[in-house]
Each structure stands twice: as C-alpha cells, then as structure tokens.
mmCIF file with all atom_site columns, C-alpha atoms in Angstrom:
data_model
loop_
_atom_site.group_PDB
_atom_site.id
_atom_site.type_symbol
_atom_site.label_atom_id
_atom_site.label_alt_id
_atom_site.label_comp_id
_atom_site.label_asym_id
_atom_site.label_entity_id
_atom_site.label_seq_id
_atom_site.pdbx_PDB_ins_code
_atom_site.Cartn_x
_atom_site.Cartn_y
_atom_site.Cartn_z
_atom_site.occupancy
_atom_site.B_iso_or_equiv
_atom_site.pdbx_formal_charge
_atom_site.auth_seq_id
_atom_site.auth_comp_id
_atom_site.auth_asym_id
_atom_site.auth_atom_id
_atom_site.pdbx_PDB_model_num
ATOM 1   C CA . MET W 1 1   ? -20.883 17.851  -18.616 1.00 62.00 ? 13  MET W CA 1
ATOM 2   C CA . GLU W 1 2   ? -17.326 16.237  -18.419 1.00 69.00 ? 14  GLU W CA 1
ATOM 3   C CA . LYS W 1 3   ? -17.183 12.476  -16.950 1.00 71.00 ? 15  LYS W CA 1
ATOM 4   C CA . SER W 1 4   ? -14.778 11.150  -14.444 1.00 73.00 ? 16  SER W CA 1
ATOM 5   C CA . ASN W 1 5   ? -11.554 9.807   -15.564 1.00 77.00 ? 17  ASN W CA 1
ATOM 6   C CA . VAL W 1 6   ? -11.391 7.411   -12.379 1.00 80.00 ? 18  VAL W CA 1
ATOM 7   C CA . TYR W 1 7   ? -11.323 3.770   -12.980 1.00 89.00 ? 19  TYR W CA 1
ATOM 8   C CA . ILE W 1 8   ? -12.461 2.612   -9.684  1.00 90.00 ? 20  ILE W CA 1
ATOM 9   C CA . GLY W 1 9   ? -11.770 -1.052  -9.891  1.00 92.00 ? 21  GLY W CA 1
ATOM 10  C CA . GLU W 1 10  ? -7.924  -0.209  -10.716 1.00 91.00 ? 22  GLU W CA 1
ATOM 11  C CA . VAL W 1 11  ? -7.785  2.113   -7.851  1.00 92.00 ? 23  VAL W CA 1
ATOM 12  C CA . ILE W 1 12  ? -9.352  -0.364  -5.347  1.00 94.00 ? 24  ILE W CA 1
ATOM 13  C CA . LYS W 1 13  ? -6.723  -2.906  -6.904  1.00 93.00 ? 25  LYS W CA 1
ATOM 14  C CA . ASN W 1 14  ? -3.932  -0.262  -5.908  1.00 93.00 ? 26  ASN W CA 1
ATOM 15  C CA . VAL W 1 15  ? -5.359  0.250   -2.519  1.00 93.00 ? 27  VAL W CA 1
ATOM 16  C CA . MET W 1 16  ? -5.422  -3.507  -1.834  1.00 93.00 ? 28  MET W CA 1
ATOM 17  C CA . ALA W 1 17  ? -1.956  -3.909  -2.950  1.00 93.00 ? 29  ALA W CA 1
ATOM 18  C CA . GLU W 1 18  ? -0.847  -1.070  -0.776  1.00 92.00 ? 30  GLU W CA 1
ATOM 19  C CA . ARG W 1 19  ? -2.539  -2.510  2.233   1.00 92.00 ? 31  ARG W CA 1
ATOM 20  C CA . GLN W 1 20  ? -1.610  -5.974  1.176   1.00 94.00 ? 32  GLN W CA 1
ATOM 21  C CA . ILE W 1 21  ? -5.277  -7.269  1.316   1.00 93.00 ? 33  ILE W CA 1
ATOM 22  C CA . THR W 1 22  ? -6.154  -10.259 -0.890  1.00 94.00 ? 34  THR W CA 1
ATOM 23  C CA . LYS W 1 23  ? -9.392  -10.606 -2.881  1.00 93.00 ? 35  LYS W CA 1
ATOM 24  C CA . ALA W 1 24  ? -10.419 -13.326 -0.667  1.00 94.00 ? 36  ALA W CA 1
ATOM 25  C CA . GLU W 1 25  ? -9.827  -11.151 2.289   1.00 95.00 ? 37  GLU W CA 1
ATOM 26  C CA . LEU W 1 26  ? -11.868 -8.248  0.950   1.00 95.00 ? 38  LEU W CA 1
ATOM 27  C CA . ALA W 1 27  ? -14.662 -10.705 -0.022  1.00 95.00 ? 39  ALA W CA 1
ATOM 28  C CA . ARG W 1 28  ? -14.751 -11.982 3.474   1.00 95.00 ? 40  ARG W CA 1
ATOM 29  C CA . ARG W 1 29  ? -14.789 -8.201  4.897   1.00 95.00 ? 41  ARG W CA 1
ATOM 30  C CA . LEU W 1 30  ? -17.642 -7.496  2.409   1.00 95.00 ? 42  LEU W CA 1
ATOM 31  C CA . ASN W 1 31  ? -19.381 -10.529 3.058   1.00 96.00 ? 43  ASN W CA 1
ATOM 32  C CA . VAL W 1 32  ? -19.650 -11.469 -0.474  1.00 95.00 ? 44  VAL W CA 1
ATOM 33  C CA . LYS W 1 33  ? -18.303 -14.089 -2.845  1.00 94.00 ? 45  LYS W CA 1
ATOM 34  C CA . PRO W 1 34  ? -14.885 -13.768 -4.099  1.00 92.00 ? 46  PRO W CA 1
ATOM 35  C CA . GLN W 1 35  ? -16.443 -13.691 -7.767  1.00 93.00 ? 47  GLN W CA 1
ATOM 36  C CA . SER W 1 36  ? -18.275 -10.558 -6.642  1.00 93.00 ? 48  SER W CA 1
ATOM 37  C CA . VAL W 1 37  ? -14.868 -8.931  -5.819  1.00 94.00 ? 49  VAL W CA 1
ATOM 38  C CA . ASP W 1 38  ? -13.474 -9.931  -9.024  1.00 93.00 ? 50  ASP W CA 1
ATOM 39  C CA . TYR W 1 39  ? -16.347 -8.365  -10.980 1.00 94.00 ? 51  TYR W CA 1
ATOM 40  C CA . MET W 1 40  ? -15.994 -5.121  -9.053  1.00 93.00 ? 52  MET W CA 1
ATOM 41  C CA . LEU W 1 41  ? -12.340 -4.989  -9.764  1.00 93.00 ? 53  LEU W CA 1
ATOM 42  C CA . ARG W 1 42  ? -12.909 -4.904  -13.454 1.00 92.00 ? 54  ARG W CA 1
ATOM 43  C CA . ARG W 1 43  ? -15.430 -2.391  -13.211 1.00 90.00 ? 55  ARG W CA 1
ATOM 44  C CA . LYS W 1 44  ? -14.863 1.640   -14.258 1.00 90.00 ? 56  LYS W CA 1
ATOM 45  C CA . SER W 1 45  ? -17.798 2.611   -11.773 1.00 88.00 ? 57  SER W CA 1
ATOM 46  C CA . ILE W 1 46  ? -19.561 1.170   -8.719  1.00 91.00 ? 58  ILE W CA 1
ATOM 47  C CA . ASP W 1 47  ? -22.612 2.168   -6.980  1.00 91.00 ? 59  ASP W CA 1
ATOM 48  C CA . THR W 1 48  ? -22.374 4.455   -4.013  1.00 90.00 ? 60  THR W CA 1
ATOM 49  C CA . ASP W 1 49  ? -23.303 1.823   -1.336  1.00 93.00 ? 61  ASP W CA 1
ATOM 50  C CA . THR W 1 50  ? -20.652 -0.705  -2.595  1.00 93.00 ? 62  THR W CA 1
ATOM 51  C CA . MET W 1 51  ? -18.171 2.194   -2.702  1.00 93.00 ? 63  MET W CA 1
ATOM 52  C CA . TYR W 1 52  ? -19.048 3.114   0.997   1.00 94.00 ? 64  TYR W CA 1
ATOM 53  C CA . SER W 1 53  ? -18.768 -0.625  2.016   1.00 95.00 ? 65  SER W CA 1
ATOM 54  C CA . VAL W 1 54  ? -15.292 -0.935  0.358   1.00 94.00 ? 66  VAL W CA 1
ATOM 55  C CA . SER W 1 55  ? -14.256 2.279   1.777   1.00 94.00 ? 67  SER W CA 1
ATOM 56  C CA . LEU W 1 56  ? -15.000 0.912   5.303   1.00 94.00 ? 68  LEU W CA 1
ATOM 57  C CA . ALA W 1 57  ? -13.438 -2.511  4.375   1.00 95.00 ? 69  ALA W CA 1
ATOM 58  C CA . LEU W 1 58  ? -10.130 -1.101  3.177   1.00 94.00 ? 70  LEU W CA 1
ATOM 59  C CA . ASP W 1 59  ? -10.064 1.993   5.518   1.00 93.00 ? 71  ASP W CA 1
ATOM 60  C CA . TYR W 1 60  ? -9.829  4.245   2.391   1.00 92.00 ? 72  TYR W CA 1
ATOM 61  C CA . ASP W 1 61  ? -12.045 6.793   1.586   1.00 90.00 ? 73  ASP W CA 1
ATOM 62  C CA . PHE W 1 62  ? -12.839 6.355   -2.276  1.00 87.00 ? 74  PHE W CA 1
ATOM 63  C CA . ALA W 1 63  ? -15.289 9.195   -2.695  1.00 86.00 ? 75  ALA W CA 1
ATOM 64  C CA . LEU W 1 64  ? -12.407 11.813  -2.228  1.00 83.00 ? 76  LEU W CA 1
ATOM 65  C CA . LEU W 1 65  ? -11.474 10.420  -5.716  1.00 83.00 ? 77  LEU W CA 1
ATOM 66  C CA . TYR W 1 66  ? -14.447 12.141  -7.196  1.00 80.00 ? 78  TYR W CA 1
ATOM 67  C CA . SER W 1 67  ? -13.850 15.476  -5.350  1.00 75.00 ? 79  SER W CA 1
ATOM 68  C CA . ILE W 1 68  ? -13.929 18.594  -7.265  1.00 69.00 ? 80  ILE W CA 1
ATOM 69  C CA . HIS W 1 69  ? -11.094 20.041  -5.170  1.00 64.00 ? 81  HIS W CA 1
ATOM 70  C CA . LYS W 1 70  ? -8.037  19.350  -7.419  1.00 60.00 ? 82  LYS W CA 1
ATOM 71  C CA . GLU W 1 71  ? -5.367  19.920  -4.456  1.00 61.00 ? 83  GLU W CA 1
ATOM 72  C CA . GLN W 1 72  ? -6.118  16.666  -2.744  1.00 55.00 ? 84  GLN W CA 1
ATOM 73  C CA . ILE W 1 73  ? -3.884  13.733  -3.109  1.00 60.00 ? 85  ILE W CA 1
ATOM 74  C CA . ASN W 1 74  ? -5.258  10.434  -4.273  1.00 56.00 ? 86  ASN W CA 1
ATOM 75  C CA . CYS W 1 75  ? -4.078  6.684   -4.440  1.00 57.00 ? 87  CYS W CA 1
ATOM 76  C CA . ASP W 1 76  ? -4.382  6.873   -8.314  1.00 55.00 ? 88  ASP W CA 1
ATOM 77  C CA . THR W 1 77  ? -1.727  9.756   -8.490  1.00 55.00 ? 89  THR W CA 1
ATOM 78  C CA . GLU W 1 78  ? 1.935   8.833   -8.863  1.00 57.00 ? 90  GLU W CA 1
ATOM 79  C CA . THR W 1 79  ? 4.293   9.540   -5.909  1.00 56.00 ? 91  THR W CA 1
ATOM 80  C CA . PRO W 1 80  ? 7.262   11.416  -6.235  1.00 54.00 ? 92  PRO W CA 1
ATOM 81  C CA . GLU W 1 81  ? 10.390  9.129   -6.277  1.00 59.00 ? 93  GLU W CA 1
ATOM 82  C CA . TYR W 1 82  ? 12.768  10.116  -3.607  1.00 56.00 ? 94  TYR W CA 1
ATOM 83  C CA . GLN W 1 83  ? 16.719  10.213  -4.203  1.00 61.00 ? 95  GLN W CA 1
ATOM 84  C CA . ILE W 1 84  ? 18.774  9.459   -1.122  1.00 60.00 ? 96  ILE W CA 1
ATOM 85  C CA . SER W 1 85  ? 22.219  10.603  -1.316  1.00 64.00 ? 97  SER W CA 1
ATOM 86  C CA . VAL W 1 86  ? 23.235  9.612   2.387   1.00 66.00 ? 98  VAL W CA 1
ATOM 87  C CA . ALA W 1 87  ? 21.673  7.135   4.519   1.00 63.00 ? 99  ALA W CA 1
ATOM 88  C CA . LYS W 1 88  ? 22.355  6.518   8.138   1.00 67.00 ? 100 LYS W CA 1
ATOM 89  C CA . ILE W 1 89  ? 21.517  3.131   9.780   1.00 72.00 ? 101 ILE W CA 1
ATOM 90  C CA . LEU W 1 90  ? 21.745  2.490   13.313  1.00 75.00 ? 102 LEU W CA 1
ATOM 91  C CA . VAL W 1 91  ? 21.587  -1.083  14.457  1.00 73.00 ? 103 VAL W CA 1
ATOM 92  C CA . GLU W 1 92  ? 22.006  -2.512  18.060  1.00 78.00 ? 104 GLU W CA 1
ATOM 93  C CA . LEU W 1 93  ? 22.589  -6.237  18.722  1.00 74.00 ? 105 LEU W CA 1
ATOM 94  C CA . ASP W 1 94  ? 23.324  -8.018  21.691  1.00 80.00 ? 106 ASP W CA 1
ATOM 95  C CA . LEU W 1 95  ? 26.129  -10.610 21.059  1.00 77.00 ? 107 LEU W CA 1
ATOM 96  C CA . LYS W 1 96  ? 28.114  -12.996 23.045  1.00 82.00 ? 108 LYS W CA 1
ATOM 97  C CA . THR W 1 97  ? 31.908  -12.810 22.754  1.00 80.00 ? 109 THR W CA 1
ATOM 98  C CA . GLU W 1 98  ? 31.767  -16.196 20.866  1.00 81.00 ? 110 GLU W CA 1
ATOM 99  C CA . ASP W 1 99  ? 29.292  -14.822 18.223  1.00 77.00 ? 111 ASP W CA 1
ATOM 100 C CA . ILE W 1 100 ? 31.566  -11.768 17.733  1.00 74.00 ? 112 ILE W CA 1
ATOM 101 C CA . MET W 1 101 ? 34.630  -14.121 17.232  1.00 78.00 ? 113 MET W CA 1
ATOM 102 C CA . LYS W 1 102 ? 32.778  -16.422 14.959  1.00 77.00 ? 114 LYS W CA 1
ATOM 103 C CA . LEU W 1 103 ? 31.321  -13.600 12.653  1.00 78.00 ? 115 LEU W CA 1
ATOM 104 C CA . ASN W 1 104 ? 34.913  -11.873 12.806  1.00 79.00 ? 116 ASN W CA 1
ATOM 105 C CA . LEU W 1 105 ? 32.998  -8.587  13.420  1.00 69.00 ? 117 LEU W CA 1
ATOM 106 C CA . LYS W 1 106 ? 35.985  -6.667  14.811  1.00 71.00 ? 118 LYS W CA 1
ATOM 107 C CA . LYS W 1 107 ? 37.887  -7.037  11.627  1.00 77.00 ? 119 LYS W CA 1
ATOM 108 C CA . ARG W 1 108 ? 34.825  -6.249  9.532   1.00 76.00 ? 120 ARG W CA 1
ATOM 109 C CA . ILE W 1 109 ? 33.889  -3.378  11.344  1.00 75.00 ? 121 ILE W CA 1
ATOM 110 C CA . SER W 1 110 ? 37.466  -1.987  11.359  1.00 78.00 ? 122 SER W CA 1
ATOM 111 C CA . ASP W 1 111 ? 37.781  -2.627  7.602   1.00 80.00 ? 123 ASP W CA 1
ATOM 112 C CA . ALA W 1 112 ? 34.505  -0.733  6.897   1.00 79.00 ? 124 ALA W CA 1
ATOM 113 C CA . LEU W 1 113 ? 35.627  2.247   8.798   1.00 79.00 ? 125 LEU W CA 1
ATOM 114 C CA . LYS W 1 114 ? 38.817  2.763   6.712   1.00 75.00 ? 126 LYS W CA 1
#
C-alpha cells in the first residue's frame, strides 16, 4: 500500500505563516509547552488527536490533506500566480485646503493625468 507524501509539520508551519500565528501562540492555544510545538513541526506525521487539536487551534481541517479525492485544494499545493495587466485603485481622502497646498496635489494630479 502506498504511503502518504504529506509532511504534516511543514504543512502546519505553512498554515501558521498564512494565518500569522507564532509557535508561542499555537502552544498557548493547545495548552502545551512551546518545545512541544517545535517537536510537532519537525514531524512527518502526528497522531489524530493532535491533528484534531491543531485543526481547531488553527481553524484548518488538516484531515483533508489525507483525502483520497484528488480534486480538493490543500495548503501544500502551490497557488497559481496571477498577472495583473491593469489595476484600478480608488482612494478617498478628506484634506483641508492647506494640506492640498502643502502636498502640491493639484499639480501632481494634473501631471499624472497627462
């Protein structure tokens, strides 16, 4: 039987980075010592109780990584890079007349529109 190629410690690290959660914060959420989190992040596999607790702590269903359904999208797959050809940015600022003059905005806007 084929074994999983999921390296759960790395996937958890990726989810933590994505959600901006530190090792110390995860340790606090799991009610464990930070050293325990370090150990877990170096592991290829963890037990299901730990995986369940980490899933709750990070709000990410790690069990889906082991799904036999190939069409699912997981954290460990690369996301396609999007290429933007045109971007539209709308900004609304409330400025006083003296601020507009200090920033020389009328001229800058005029120059940008040329």
